[in-house]
Short mmCIF file of N, CA and C in Angstrom, two decimals:
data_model
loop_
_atom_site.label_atom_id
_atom_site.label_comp_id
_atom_site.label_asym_id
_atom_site.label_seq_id
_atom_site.Cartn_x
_atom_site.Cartn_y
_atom_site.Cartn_z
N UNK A 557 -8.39 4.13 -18.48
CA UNK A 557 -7.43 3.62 -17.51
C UNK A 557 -7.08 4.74 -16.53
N UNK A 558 -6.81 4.39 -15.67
CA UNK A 558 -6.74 5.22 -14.08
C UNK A 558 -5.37 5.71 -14.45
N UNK A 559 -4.85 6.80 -14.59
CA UNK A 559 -3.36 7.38 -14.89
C UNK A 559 -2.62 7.20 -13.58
N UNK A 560 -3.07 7.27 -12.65
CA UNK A 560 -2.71 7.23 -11.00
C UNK A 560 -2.36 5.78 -10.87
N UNK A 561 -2.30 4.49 -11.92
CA UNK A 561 -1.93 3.30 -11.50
C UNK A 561 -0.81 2.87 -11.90
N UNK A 562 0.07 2.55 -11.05
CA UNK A 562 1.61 2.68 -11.77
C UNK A 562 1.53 0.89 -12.53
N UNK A 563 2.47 0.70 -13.42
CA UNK A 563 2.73 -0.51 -14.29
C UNK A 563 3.13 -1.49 -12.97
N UNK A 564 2.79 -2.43 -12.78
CA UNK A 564 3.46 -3.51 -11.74
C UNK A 564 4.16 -3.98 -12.36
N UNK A 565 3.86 -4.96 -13.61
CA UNK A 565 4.99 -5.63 -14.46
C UNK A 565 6.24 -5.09 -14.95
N UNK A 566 7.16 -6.36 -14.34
CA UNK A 566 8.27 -6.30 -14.77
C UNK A 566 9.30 -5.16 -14.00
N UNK A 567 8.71 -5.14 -12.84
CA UNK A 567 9.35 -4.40 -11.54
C UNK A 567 10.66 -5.54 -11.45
N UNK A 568 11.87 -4.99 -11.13
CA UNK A 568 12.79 -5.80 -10.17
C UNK A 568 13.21 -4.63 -8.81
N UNK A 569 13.06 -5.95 -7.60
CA UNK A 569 12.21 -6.65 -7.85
C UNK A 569 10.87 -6.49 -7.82
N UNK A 570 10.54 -7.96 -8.16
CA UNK A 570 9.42 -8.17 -8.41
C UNK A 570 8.11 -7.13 -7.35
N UNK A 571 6.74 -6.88 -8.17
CA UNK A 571 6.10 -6.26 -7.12
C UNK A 571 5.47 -7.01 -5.94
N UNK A 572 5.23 -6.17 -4.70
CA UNK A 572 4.96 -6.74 -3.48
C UNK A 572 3.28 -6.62 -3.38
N UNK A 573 2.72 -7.91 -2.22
CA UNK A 573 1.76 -7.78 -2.45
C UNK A 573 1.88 -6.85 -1.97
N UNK A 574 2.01 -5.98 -1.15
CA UNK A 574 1.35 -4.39 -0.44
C UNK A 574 1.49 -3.38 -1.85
N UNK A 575 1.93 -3.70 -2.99
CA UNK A 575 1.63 -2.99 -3.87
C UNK A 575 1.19 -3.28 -4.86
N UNK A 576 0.77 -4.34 -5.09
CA UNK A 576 -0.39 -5.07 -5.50
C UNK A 576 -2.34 -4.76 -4.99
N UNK A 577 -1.41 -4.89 -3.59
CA UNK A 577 -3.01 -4.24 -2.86
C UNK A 577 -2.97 -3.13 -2.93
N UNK A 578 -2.12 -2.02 -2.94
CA UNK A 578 -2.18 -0.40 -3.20
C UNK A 578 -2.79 -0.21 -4.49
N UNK A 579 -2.59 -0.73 -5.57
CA UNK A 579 -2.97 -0.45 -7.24
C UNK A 579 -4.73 -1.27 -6.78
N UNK A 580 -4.94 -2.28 -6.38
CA UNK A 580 -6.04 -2.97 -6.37
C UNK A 580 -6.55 -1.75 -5.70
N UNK A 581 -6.33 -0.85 -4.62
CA UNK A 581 -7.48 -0.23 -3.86
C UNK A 581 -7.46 1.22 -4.67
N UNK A 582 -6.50 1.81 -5.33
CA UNK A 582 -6.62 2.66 -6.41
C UNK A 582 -7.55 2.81 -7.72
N UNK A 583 -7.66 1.45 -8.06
CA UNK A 583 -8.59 1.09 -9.13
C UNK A 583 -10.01 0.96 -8.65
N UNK A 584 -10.36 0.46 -7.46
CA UNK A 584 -11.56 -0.04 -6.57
C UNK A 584 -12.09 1.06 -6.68
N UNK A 585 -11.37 2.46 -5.56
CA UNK A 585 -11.68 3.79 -5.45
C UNK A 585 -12.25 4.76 -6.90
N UNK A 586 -11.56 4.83 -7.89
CA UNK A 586 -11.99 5.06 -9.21
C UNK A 586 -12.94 4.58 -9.74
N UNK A 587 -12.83 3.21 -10.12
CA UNK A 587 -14.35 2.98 -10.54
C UNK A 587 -15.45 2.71 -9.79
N UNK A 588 -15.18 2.33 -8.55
CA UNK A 588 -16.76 2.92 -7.62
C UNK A 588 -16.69 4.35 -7.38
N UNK A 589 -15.81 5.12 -8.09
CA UNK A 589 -16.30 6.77 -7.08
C UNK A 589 -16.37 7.19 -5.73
N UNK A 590 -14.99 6.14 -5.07
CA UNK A 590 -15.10 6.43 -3.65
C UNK A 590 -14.09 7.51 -3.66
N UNK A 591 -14.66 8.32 -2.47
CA UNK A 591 -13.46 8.70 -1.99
C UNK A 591 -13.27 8.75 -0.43
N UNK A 592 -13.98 8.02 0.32
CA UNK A 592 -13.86 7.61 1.32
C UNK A 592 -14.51 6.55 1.67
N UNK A 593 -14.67 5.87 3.18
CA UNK A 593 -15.24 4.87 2.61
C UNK A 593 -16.22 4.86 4.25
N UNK A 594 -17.46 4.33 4.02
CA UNK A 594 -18.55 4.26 5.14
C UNK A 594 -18.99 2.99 5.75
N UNK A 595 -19.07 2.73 6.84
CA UNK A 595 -19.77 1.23 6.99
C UNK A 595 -20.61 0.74 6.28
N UNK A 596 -21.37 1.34 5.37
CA UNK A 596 -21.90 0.58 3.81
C UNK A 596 -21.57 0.79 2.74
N UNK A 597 -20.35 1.07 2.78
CA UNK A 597 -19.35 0.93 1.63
C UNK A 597 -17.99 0.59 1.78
N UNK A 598 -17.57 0.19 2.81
CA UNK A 598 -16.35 -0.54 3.28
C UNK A 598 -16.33 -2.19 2.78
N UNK A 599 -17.38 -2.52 3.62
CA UNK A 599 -17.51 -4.53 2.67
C UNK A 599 -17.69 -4.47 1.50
N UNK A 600 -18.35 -3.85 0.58
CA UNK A 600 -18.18 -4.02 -0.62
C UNK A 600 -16.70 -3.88 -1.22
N UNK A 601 -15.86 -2.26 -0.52
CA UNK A 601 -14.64 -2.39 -0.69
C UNK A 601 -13.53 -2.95 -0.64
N UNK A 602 -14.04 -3.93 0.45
CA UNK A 602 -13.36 -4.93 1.01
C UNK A 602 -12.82 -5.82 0.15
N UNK A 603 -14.13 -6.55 -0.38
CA UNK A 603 -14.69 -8.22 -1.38
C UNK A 603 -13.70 -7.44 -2.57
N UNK A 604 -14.08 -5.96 -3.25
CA UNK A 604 -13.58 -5.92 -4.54
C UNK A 604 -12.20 -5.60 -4.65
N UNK A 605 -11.54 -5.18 -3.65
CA UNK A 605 -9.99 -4.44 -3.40
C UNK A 605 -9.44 -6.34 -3.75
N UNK A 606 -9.72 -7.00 -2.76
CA UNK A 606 -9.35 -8.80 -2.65
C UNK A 606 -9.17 -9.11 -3.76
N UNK A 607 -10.49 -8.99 -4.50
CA UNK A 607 -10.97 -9.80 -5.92
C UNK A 607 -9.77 -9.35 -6.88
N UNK A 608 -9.53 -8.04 -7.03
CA UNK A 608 -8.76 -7.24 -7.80
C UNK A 608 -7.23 -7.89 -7.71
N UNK A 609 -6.85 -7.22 -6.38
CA UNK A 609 -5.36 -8.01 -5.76
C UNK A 609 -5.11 -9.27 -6.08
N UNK A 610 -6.13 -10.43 -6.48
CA UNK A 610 -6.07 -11.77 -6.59
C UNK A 610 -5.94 -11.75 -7.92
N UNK A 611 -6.77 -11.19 -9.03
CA UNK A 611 -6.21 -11.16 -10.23
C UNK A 611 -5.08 -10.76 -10.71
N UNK A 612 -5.18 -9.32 -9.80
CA UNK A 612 -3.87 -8.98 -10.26
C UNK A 612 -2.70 -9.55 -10.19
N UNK A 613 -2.44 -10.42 -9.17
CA UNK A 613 -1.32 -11.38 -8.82
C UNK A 613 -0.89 -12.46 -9.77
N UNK A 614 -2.21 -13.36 -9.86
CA UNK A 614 -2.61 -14.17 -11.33
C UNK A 614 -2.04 -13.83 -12.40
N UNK A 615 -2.58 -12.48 -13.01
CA UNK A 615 -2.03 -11.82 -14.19
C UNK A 615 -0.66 -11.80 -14.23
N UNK A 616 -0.07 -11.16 -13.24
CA UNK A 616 1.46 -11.06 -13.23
C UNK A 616 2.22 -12.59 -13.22
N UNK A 617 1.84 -13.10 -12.56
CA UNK A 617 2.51 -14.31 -12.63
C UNK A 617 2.30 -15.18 -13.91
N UNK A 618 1.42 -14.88 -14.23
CA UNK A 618 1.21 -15.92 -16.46
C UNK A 618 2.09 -15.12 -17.33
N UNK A 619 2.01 -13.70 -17.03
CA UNK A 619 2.33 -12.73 -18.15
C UNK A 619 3.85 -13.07 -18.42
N UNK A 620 4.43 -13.41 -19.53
CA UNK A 620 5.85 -13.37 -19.79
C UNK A 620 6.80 -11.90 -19.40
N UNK A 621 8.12 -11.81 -18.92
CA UNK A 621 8.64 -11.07 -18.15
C UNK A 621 9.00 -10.12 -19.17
N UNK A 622 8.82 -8.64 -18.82
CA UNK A 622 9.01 -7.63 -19.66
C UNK A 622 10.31 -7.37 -20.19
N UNK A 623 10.48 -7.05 -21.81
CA UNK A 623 12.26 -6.84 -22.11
C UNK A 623 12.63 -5.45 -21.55
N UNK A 624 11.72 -4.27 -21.28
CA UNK A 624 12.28 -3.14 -20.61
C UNK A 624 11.27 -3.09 -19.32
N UNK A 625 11.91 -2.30 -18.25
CA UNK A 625 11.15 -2.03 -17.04
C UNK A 625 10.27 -0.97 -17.35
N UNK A 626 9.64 -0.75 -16.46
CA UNK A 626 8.43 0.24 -15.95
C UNK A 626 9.00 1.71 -16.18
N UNK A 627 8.99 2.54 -16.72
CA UNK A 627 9.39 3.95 -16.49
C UNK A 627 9.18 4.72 -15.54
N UNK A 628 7.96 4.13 -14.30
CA UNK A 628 8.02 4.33 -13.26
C UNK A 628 7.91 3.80 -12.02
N UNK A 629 8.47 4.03 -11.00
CA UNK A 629 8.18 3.33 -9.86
C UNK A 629 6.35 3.37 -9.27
N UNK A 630 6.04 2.36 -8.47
CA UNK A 630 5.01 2.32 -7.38
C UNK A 630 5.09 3.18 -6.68
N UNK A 631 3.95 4.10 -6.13
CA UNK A 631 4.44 4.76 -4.82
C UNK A 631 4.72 4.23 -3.44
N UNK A 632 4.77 3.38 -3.42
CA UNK A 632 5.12 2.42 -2.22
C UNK A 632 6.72 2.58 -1.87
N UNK A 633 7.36 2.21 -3.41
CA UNK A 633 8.80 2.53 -3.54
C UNK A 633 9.30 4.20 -3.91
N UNK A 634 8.28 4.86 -3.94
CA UNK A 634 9.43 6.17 -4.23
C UNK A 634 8.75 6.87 -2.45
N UNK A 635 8.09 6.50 -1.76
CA UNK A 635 8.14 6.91 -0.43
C UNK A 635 8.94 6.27 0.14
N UNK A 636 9.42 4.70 -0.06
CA UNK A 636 10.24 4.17 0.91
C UNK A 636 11.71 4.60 0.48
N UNK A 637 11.83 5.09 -0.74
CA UNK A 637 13.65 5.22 -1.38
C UNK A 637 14.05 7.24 -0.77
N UNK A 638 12.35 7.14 -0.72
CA UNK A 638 12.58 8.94 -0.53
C UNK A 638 12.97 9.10 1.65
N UNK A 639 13.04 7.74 1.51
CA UNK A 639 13.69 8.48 3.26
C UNK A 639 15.05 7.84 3.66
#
């Protein structure tokens, strides 16, 4: 598991897709071994960042709601609380 992917579940609130799609393109990057991305490796990044974000959304929404929160925030939220 990617240590760099923060827990989405059981955020209040709830997580956003823009951080939904941040963890989806974190995970994408890791297991393809990107670290940047090229006009023949952008569409592929594209299709799988989507695919990911769409499950991931799925998942969260079946999964029953957590009895404790996340021990950590998204970085989405500790850049936006940090200004």
């Amino acid at each position: 598991m990617c240590r760099n992917i923060t827990v989405l579940r059981g955020l209040e609130p709830a997580a956003t897709e823009q951080e939904i799609y941040a963890a989806a393109q974190q995970y994408v990057r890791k297991v393809g071994g990107l670290t940047g991305l090229s006009s023949t490796t952008k569409p592929a990044f594209d299709k799988a960042v989507a695919a990911v974000a769409a499950a991931t959304t799925a998942l969260l929404a079946e999964l029953p709601d957590r009895r404790v929160p996340p021990t950590t925030e998204p970085p989405l939220r500790r850049l936006a609380n940090a200004d």
